[in-house]
PDB file of C-alpha atoms in Angstrom:
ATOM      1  CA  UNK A   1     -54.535 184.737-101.723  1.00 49.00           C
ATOM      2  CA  UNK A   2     -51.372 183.641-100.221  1.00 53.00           C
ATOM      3  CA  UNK A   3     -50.623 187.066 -98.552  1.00 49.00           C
ATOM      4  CA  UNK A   4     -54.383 186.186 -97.124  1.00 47.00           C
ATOM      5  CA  UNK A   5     -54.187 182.850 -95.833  1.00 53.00           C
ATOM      6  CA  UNK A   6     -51.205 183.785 -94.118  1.00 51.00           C
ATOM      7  CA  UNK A   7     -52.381 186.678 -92.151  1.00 44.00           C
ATOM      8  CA  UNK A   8     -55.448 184.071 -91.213  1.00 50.00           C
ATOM      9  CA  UNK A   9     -53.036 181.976 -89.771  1.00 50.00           C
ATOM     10  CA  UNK A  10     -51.420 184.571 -87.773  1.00 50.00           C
ATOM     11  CA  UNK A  11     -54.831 185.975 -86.567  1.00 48.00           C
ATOM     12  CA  UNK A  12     -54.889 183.747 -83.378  1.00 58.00           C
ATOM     13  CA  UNK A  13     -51.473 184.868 -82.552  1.00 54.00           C
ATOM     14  CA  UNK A  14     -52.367 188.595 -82.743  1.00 54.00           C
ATOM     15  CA  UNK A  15     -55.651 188.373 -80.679  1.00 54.00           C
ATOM     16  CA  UNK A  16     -53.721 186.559 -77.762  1.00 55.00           C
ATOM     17  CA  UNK A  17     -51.492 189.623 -77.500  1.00 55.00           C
ATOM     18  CA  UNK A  18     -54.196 191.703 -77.762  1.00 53.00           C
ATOM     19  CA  UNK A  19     -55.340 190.209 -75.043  1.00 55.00           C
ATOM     20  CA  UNK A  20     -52.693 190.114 -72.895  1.00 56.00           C
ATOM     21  CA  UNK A  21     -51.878 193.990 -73.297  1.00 54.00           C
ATOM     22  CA  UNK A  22     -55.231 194.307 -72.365  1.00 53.00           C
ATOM     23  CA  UNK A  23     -55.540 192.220 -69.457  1.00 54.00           C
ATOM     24  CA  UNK A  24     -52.047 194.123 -68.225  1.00 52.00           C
ATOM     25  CA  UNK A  25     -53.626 197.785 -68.735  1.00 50.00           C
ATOM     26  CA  UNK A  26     -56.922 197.240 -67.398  1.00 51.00           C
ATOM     27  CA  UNK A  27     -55.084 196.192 -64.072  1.00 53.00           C
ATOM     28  CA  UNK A  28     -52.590 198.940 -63.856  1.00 52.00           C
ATOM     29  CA  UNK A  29     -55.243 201.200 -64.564  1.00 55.00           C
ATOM     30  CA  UNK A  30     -56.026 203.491 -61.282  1.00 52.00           C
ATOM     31  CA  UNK A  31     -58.801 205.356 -61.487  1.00 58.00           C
ATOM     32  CA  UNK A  32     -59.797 208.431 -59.454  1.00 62.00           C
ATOM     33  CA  UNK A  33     -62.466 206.650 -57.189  1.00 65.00           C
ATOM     34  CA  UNK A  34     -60.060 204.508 -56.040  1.00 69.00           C
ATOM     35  CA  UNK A  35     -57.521 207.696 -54.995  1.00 74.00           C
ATOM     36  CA  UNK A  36     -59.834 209.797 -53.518  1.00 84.00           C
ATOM     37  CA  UNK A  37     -60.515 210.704 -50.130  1.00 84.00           C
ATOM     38  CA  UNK A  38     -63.781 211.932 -47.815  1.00 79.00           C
ATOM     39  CA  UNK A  39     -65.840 209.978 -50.495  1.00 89.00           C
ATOM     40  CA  UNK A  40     -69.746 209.880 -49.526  1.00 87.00           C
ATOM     41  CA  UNK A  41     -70.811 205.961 -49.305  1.00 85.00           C
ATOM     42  CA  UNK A  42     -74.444 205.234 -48.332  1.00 81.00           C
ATOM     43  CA  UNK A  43     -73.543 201.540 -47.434  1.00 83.00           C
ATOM     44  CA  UNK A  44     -70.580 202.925 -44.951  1.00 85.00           C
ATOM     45  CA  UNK A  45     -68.733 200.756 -42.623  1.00 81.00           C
ATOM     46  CA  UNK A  46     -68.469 203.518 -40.127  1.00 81.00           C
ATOM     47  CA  UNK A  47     -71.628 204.746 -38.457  1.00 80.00           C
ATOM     48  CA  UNK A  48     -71.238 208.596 -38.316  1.00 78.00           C
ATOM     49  CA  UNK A  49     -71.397 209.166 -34.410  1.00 83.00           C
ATOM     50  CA  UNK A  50     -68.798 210.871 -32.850  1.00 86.00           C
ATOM     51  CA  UNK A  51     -66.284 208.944 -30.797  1.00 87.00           C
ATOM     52  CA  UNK A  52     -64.048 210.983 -28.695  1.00 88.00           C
ATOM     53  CA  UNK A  53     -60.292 209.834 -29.485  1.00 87.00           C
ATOM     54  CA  UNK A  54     -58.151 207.897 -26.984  1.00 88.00           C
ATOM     55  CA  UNK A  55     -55.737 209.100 -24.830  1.00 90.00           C
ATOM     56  CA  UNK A  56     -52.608 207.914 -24.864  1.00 91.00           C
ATOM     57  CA  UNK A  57     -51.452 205.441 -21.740  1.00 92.00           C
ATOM     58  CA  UNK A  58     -47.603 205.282 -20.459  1.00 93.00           C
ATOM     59  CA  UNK A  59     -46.356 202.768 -20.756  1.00 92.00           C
ATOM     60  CA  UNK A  60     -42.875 201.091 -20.070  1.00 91.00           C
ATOM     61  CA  UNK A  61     -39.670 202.019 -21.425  1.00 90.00           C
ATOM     62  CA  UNK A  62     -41.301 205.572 -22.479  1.00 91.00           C
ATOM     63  CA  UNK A  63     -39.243 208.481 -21.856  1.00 90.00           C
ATOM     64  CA  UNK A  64     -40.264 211.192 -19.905  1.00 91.00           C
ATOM     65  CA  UNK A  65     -39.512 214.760 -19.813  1.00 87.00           C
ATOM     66  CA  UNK A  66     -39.818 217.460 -16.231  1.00 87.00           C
ATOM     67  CA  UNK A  67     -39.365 220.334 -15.901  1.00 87.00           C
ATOM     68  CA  UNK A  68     -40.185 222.401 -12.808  1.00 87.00           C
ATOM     69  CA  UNK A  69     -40.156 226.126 -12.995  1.00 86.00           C
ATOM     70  CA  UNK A  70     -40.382 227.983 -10.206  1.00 84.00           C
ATOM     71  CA  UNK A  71     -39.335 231.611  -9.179  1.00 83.00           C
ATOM     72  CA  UNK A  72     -35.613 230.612  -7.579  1.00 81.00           C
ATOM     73  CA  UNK A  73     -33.528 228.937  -9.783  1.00 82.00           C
ATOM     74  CA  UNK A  74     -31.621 227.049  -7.466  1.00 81.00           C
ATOM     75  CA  UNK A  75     -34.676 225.009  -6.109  1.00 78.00           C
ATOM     76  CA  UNK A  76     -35.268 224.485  -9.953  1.00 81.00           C
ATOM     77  CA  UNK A  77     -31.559 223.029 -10.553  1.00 82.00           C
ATOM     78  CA  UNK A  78     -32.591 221.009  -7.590  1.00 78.00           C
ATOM     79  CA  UNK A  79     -35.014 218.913  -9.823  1.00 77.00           C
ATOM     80  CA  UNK A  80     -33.927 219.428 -13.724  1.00 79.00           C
ATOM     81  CA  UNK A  81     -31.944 217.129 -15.097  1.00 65.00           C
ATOM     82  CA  UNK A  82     -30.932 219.593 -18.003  1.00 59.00           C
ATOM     83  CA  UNK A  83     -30.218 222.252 -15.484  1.00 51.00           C
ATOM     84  CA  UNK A  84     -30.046 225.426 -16.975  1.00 46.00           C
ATOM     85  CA  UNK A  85     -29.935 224.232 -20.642  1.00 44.00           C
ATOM     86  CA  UNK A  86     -33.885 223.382 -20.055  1.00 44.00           C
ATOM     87  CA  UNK A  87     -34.298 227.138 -20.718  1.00 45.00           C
ATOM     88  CA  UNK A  88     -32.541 227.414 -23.956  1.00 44.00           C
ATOM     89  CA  UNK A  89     -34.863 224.929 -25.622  1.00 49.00           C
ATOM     90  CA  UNK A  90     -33.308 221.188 -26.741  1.00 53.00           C
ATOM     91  CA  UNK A  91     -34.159 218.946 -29.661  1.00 59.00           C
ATOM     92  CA  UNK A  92     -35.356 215.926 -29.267  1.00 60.00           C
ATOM     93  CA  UNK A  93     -31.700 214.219 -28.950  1.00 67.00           C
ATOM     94  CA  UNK A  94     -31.260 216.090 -26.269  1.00 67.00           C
ATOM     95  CA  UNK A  95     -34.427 215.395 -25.276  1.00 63.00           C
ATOM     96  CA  UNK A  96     -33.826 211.915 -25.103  1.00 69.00           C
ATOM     97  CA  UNK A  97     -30.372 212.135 -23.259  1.00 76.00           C
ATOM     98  CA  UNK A  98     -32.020 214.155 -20.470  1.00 77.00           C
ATOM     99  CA  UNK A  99     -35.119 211.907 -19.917  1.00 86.00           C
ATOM    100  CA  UNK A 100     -36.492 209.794 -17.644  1.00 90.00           C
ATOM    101  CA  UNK A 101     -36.955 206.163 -18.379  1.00 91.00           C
ATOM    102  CA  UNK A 102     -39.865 204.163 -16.944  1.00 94.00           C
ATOM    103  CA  UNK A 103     -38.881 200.971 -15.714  1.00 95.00           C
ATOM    104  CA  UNK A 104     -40.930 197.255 -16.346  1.00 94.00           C
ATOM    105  CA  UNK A 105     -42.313 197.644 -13.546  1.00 95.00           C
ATOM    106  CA  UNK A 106     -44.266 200.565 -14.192  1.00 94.00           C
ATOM    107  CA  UNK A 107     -41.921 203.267 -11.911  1.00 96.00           C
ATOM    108  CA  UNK A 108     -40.393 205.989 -13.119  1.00 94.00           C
ATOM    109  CA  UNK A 109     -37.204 207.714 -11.045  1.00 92.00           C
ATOM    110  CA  UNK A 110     -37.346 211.585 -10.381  1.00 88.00           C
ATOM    111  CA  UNK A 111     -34.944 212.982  -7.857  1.00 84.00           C
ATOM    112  CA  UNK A 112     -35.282 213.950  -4.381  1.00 82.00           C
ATOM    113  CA  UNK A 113     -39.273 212.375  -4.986  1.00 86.00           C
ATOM    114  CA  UNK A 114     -38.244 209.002  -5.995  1.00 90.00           C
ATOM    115  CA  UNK A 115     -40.014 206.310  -7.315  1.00 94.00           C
ATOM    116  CA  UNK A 116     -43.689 207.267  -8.748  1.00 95.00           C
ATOM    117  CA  UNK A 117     -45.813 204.533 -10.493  1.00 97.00           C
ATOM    118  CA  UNK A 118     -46.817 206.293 -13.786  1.00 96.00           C
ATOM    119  CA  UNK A 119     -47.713 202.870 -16.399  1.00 94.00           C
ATOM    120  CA  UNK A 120     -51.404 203.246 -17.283  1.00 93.00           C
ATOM    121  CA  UNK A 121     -51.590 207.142 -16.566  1.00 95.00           C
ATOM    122  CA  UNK A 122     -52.148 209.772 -19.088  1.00 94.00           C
ATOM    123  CA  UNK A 123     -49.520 212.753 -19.487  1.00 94.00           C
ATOM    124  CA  UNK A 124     -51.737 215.273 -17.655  1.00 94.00           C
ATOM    125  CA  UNK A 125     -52.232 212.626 -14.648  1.00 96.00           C
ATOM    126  CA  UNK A 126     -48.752 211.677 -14.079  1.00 95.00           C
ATOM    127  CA  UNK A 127     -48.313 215.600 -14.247  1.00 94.00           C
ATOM    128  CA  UNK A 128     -50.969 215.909 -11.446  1.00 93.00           C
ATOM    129  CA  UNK A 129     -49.341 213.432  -9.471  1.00 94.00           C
ATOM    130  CA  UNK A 130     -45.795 214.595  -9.515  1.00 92.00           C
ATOM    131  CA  UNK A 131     -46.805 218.066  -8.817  1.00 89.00           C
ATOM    132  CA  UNK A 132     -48.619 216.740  -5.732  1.00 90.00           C
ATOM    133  CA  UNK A 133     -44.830 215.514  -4.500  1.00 89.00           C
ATOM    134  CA  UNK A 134     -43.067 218.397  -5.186  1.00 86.00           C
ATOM    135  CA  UNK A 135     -45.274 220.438  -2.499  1.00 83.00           C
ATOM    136  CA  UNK A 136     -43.117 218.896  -0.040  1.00 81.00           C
ATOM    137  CA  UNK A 137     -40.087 220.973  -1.134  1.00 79.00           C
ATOM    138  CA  UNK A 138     -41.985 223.884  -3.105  1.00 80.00           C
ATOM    139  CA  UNK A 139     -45.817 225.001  -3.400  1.00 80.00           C
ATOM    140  CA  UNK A 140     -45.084 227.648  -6.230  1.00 81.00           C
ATOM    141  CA  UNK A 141     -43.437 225.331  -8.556  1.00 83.00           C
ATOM    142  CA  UNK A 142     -44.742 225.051 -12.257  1.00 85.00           C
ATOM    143  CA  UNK A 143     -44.178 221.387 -13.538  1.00 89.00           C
ATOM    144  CA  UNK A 144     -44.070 220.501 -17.506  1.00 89.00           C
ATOM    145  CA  UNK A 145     -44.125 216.964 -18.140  1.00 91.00           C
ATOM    146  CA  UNK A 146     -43.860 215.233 -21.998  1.00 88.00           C
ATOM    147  CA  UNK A 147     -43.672 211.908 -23.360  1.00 89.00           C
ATOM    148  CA  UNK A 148     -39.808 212.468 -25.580  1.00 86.00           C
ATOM    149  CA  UNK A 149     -40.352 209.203 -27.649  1.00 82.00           C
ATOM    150  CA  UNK A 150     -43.655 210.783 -29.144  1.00 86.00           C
ATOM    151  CA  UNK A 151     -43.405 209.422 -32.664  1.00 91.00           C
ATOM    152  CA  UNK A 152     -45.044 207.737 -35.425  1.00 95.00           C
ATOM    153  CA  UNK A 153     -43.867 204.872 -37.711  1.00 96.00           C
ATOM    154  CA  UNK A 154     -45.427 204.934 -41.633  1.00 97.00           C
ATOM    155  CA  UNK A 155     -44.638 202.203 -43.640  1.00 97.00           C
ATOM    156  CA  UNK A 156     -45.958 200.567 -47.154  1.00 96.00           C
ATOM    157  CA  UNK A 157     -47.011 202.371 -49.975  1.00 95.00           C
ATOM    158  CA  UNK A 158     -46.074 205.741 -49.118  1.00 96.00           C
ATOM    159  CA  UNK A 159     -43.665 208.165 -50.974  1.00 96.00           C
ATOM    160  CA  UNK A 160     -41.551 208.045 -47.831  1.00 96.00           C
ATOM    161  CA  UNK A 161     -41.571 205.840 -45.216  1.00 97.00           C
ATOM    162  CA  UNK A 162     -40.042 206.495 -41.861  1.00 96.00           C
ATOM    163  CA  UNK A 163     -40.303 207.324 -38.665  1.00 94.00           C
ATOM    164  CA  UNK A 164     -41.616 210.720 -37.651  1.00 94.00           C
ATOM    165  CA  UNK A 165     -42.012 212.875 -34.641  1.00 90.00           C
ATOM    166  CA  UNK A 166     -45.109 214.309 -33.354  1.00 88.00           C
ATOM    167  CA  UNK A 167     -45.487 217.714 -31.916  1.00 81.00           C
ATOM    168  CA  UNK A 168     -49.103 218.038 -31.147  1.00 78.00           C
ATOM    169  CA  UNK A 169     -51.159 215.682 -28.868  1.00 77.00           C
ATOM    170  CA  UNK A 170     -53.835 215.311 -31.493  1.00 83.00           C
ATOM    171  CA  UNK A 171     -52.481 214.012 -35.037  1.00 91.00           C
ATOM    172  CA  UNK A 172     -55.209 212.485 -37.123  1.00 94.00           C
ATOM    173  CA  UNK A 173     -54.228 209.378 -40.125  1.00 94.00           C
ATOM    174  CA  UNK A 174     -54.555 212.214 -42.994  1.00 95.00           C
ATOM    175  CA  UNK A 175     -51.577 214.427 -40.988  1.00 95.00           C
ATOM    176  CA  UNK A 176     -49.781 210.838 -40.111  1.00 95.00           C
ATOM    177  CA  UNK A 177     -49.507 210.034 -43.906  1.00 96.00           C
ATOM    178  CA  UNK A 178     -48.635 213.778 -45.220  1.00 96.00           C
ATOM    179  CA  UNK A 179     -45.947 213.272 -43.187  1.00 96.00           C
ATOM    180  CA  UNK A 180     -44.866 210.315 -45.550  1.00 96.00           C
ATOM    181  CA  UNK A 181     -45.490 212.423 -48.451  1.00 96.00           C
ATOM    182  CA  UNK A 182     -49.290 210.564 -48.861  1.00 95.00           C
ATOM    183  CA  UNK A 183     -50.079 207.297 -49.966  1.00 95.00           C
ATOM    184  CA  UNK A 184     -48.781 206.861 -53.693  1.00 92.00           C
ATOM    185  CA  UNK A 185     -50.431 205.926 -56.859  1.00 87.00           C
ATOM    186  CA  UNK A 186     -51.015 201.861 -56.357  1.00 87.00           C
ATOM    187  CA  UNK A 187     -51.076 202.132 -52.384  1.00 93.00           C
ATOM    188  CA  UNK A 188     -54.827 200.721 -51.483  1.00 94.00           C
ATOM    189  CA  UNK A 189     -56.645 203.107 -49.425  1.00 93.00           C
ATOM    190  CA  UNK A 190     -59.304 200.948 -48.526  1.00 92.00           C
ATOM    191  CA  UNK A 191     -56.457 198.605 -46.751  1.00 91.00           C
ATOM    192  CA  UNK A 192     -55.027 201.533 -43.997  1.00 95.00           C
ATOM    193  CA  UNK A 193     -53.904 199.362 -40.989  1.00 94.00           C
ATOM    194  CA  UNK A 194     -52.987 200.736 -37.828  1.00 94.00           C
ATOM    195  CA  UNK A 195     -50.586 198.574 -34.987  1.00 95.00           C
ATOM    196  CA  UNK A 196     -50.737 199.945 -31.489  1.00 91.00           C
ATOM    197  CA  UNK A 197     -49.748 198.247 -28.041  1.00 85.00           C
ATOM    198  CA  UNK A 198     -51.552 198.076 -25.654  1.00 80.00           C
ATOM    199  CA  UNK A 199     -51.897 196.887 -21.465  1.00 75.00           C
ATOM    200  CA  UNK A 200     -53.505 193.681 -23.371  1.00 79.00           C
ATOM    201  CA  UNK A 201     -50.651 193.488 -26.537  1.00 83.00           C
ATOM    202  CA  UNK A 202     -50.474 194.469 -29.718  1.00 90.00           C
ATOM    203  CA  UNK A 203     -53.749 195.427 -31.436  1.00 90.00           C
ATOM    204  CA  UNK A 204     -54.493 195.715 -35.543  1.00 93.00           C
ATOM    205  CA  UNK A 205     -56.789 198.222 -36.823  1.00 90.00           C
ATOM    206  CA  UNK A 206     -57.451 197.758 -40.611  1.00 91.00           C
ATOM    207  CA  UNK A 207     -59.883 200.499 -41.817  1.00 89.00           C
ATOM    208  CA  UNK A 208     -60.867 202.532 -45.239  1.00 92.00           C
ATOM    209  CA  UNK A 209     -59.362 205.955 -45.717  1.00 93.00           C
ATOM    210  CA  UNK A 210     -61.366 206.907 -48.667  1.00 93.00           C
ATOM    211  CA  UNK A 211     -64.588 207.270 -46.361  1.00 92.00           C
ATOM    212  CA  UNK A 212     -65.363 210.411 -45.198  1.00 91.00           C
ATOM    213  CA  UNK A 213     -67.322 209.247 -42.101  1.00 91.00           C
ATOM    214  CA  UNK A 214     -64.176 208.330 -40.460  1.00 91.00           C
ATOM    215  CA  UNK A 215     -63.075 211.275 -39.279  1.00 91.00           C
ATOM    216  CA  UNK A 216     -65.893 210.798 -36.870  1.00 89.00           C
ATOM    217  CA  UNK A 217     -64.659 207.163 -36.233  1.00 87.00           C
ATOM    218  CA  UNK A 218     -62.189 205.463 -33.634  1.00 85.00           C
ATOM    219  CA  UNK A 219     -59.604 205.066 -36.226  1.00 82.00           C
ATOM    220  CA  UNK A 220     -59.363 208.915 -36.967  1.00 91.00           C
ATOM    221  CA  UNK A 221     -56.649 209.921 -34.599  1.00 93.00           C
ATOM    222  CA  UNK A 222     -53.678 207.866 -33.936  1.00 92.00           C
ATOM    223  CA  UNK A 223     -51.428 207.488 -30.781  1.00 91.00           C
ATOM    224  CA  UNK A 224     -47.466 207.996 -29.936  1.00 91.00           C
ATOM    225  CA  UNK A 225     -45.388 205.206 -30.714  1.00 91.00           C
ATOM    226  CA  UNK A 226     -48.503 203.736 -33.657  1.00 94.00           C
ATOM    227  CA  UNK A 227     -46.963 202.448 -37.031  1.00 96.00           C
ATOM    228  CA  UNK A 228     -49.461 202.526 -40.137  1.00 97.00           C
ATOM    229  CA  UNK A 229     -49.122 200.661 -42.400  1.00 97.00           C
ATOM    230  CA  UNK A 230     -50.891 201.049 -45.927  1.00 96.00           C
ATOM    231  CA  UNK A 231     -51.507 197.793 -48.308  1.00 94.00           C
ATOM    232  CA  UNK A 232     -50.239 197.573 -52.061  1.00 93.00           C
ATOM    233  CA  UNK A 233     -53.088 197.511 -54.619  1.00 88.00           C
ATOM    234  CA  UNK A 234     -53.774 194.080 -56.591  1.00 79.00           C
ATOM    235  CA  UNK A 235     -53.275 195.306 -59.182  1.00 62.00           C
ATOM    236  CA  UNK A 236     -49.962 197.155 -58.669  1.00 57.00           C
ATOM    237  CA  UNK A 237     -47.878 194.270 -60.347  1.00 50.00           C
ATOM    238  CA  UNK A 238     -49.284 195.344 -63.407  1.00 51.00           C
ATOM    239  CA  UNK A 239     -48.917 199.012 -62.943  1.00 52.00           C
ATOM    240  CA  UNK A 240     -46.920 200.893 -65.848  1.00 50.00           C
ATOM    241  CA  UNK A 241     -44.774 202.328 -63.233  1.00 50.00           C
ATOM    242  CA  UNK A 242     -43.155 199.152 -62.047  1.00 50.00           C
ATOM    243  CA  UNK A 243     -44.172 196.749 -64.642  1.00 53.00           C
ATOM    244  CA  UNK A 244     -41.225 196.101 -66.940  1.00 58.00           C
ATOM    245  CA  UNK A 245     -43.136 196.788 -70.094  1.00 53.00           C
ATOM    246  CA  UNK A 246     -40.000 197.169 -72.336  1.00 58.00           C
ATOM    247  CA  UNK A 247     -39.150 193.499 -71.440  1.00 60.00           C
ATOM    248  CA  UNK A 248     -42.723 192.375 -72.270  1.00 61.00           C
ATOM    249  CA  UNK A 249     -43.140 194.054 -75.549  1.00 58.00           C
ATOM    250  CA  UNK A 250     -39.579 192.515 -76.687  1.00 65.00           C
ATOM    251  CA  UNK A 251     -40.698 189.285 -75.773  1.00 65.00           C
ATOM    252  CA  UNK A 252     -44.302 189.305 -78.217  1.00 65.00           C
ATOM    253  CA  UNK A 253     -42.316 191.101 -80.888  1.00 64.00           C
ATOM    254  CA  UNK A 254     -39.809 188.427 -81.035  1.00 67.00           C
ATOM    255  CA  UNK A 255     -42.593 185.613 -80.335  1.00 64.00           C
ATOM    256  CA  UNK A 256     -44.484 187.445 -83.428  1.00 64.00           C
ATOM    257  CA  UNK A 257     -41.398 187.598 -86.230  1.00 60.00           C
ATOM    258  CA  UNK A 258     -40.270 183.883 -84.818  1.00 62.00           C
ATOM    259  CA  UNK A 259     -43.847 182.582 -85.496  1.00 60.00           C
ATOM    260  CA  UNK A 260     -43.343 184.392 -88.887  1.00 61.00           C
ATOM    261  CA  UNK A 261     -40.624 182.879 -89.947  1.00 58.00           C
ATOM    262  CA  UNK A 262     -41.209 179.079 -88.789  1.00 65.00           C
ATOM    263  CA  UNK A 263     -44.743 179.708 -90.103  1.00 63.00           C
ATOM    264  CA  UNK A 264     -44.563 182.010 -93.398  1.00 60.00           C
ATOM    265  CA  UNK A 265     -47.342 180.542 -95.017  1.00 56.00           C
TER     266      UNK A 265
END
């Protein structure tokens, strides 16, 4: 009877810890709808039409790469800043030693041309418009022009953040967060923010990465120089991973065997 009453008195005691384990589980749990990408939602945010992705805009303090090619290599010397190393290939250190810089004010300097306005343009135009200058020296010339600091910045939950080039024009947010070795177990998918500048500032895209009409969204691809940024779950305070759950567990056994012995009746 005594053995009894006593385990009635501890009763409360052991269904608040009960409880509270549960409480801390059911929040760490992660389940596989919330991991999962290209999910099929009939309420969707995003409408399903196509929208053709943006093209990236120069902008100042960019760094720009030319190269003219043409069939005498002297006149080609003329206008490389790499010389004849341009045709043994460079990384992008080498890259960035050997660019061109546009200004504030929107100008970028090339030699023997001069000053060309380029802020605003897209690759292919400011390509168009410094071939158009060159005719004045050569008309057979091949020009190659790329943006060097051509990058992407992916912070948050991610296996590994960082800062990471991009060698194609076209890198959609599913490439962008490979790169990072994907989003990990407690980063929220439905919080995927993108920061871009802009002519008008900085702009904030915050979009869901888990629904598969996207790819057919404006958030799909992303632009040089973008940083994404993905959200922590709620619930990733409680997550077995980085909850300290041998400090917890000490703490209710000793709460338990000190209740015990102040209460042993």
């Amino acid at each position: 009877m005594t053995y009894l009453n006593s385990w009635q008195k501890q009763l409360p005691v052991k269904k608040l810890t009960i409880i509270l384990l549960g409480v801390f589980l059911l929040n760490g749990c992660v389940t596989t709808k919330k991991t999962a990408y290209l999910q099929e939602y009939k309420d969707s945010e995003y409408s399903g039409e196509y929208v053709p992705p943006e093209d990236y805009l120069i902008q100042p303090n960019d760094n720009i790469y030319l190269n003219v090619a043409t069939p005498d290599p002297r006149i080609s010397a003329m206008f490389n800043a790499m010389g004849e190393a341009g045709n043994m290939g460079f990384d992008a250190a080498t890259a960035q030693i050997y660019s061109y810089v546009v200004e504030i004010d929107g100008t970028v300097s090339l030699p023997y041309i001069g000053s060309l306005f380029v802020v605003g343009q897209t690759i292919s135009e400011a390509k168009v418009q410094i071939e158009a200058e060159l005719r004045d020296y050569v008309n057979d010339a091949t020009v190659t022009v790329k943006l060097v600091n051509n990058s992407v910045t992916v912070l948050g939950e991610v296996r590994t953040p960082g800062v990471y080039p991009i060698y194609k024009e076209r890198l959609n947010i599913y490439k962008a967060l490979a790169l990072a070795g994907d989003v990990d177990t407690y980063g929220n998918r439905y919080s995927v923010s993108v920061i871009r500048q802009s002519s008008e500032g900085t702009i904030t895209k915050t979009f869901d990465i888990t629904d598969k009409k996207i790819i057919d969204s404006e958030y799909y691809y992303i632009l040089p120089n973008d940083v994404v940024y993905v959200a922590p779950m709620k619930g990733k305070f409680f997550a077995i991973a980085a909850f300290p759950w041998t400090l917890v567990f000490t703490g209710i056994t000793t709460f338990i065997l000190l209740e015990s012995y102040i209460n042993p009746d």
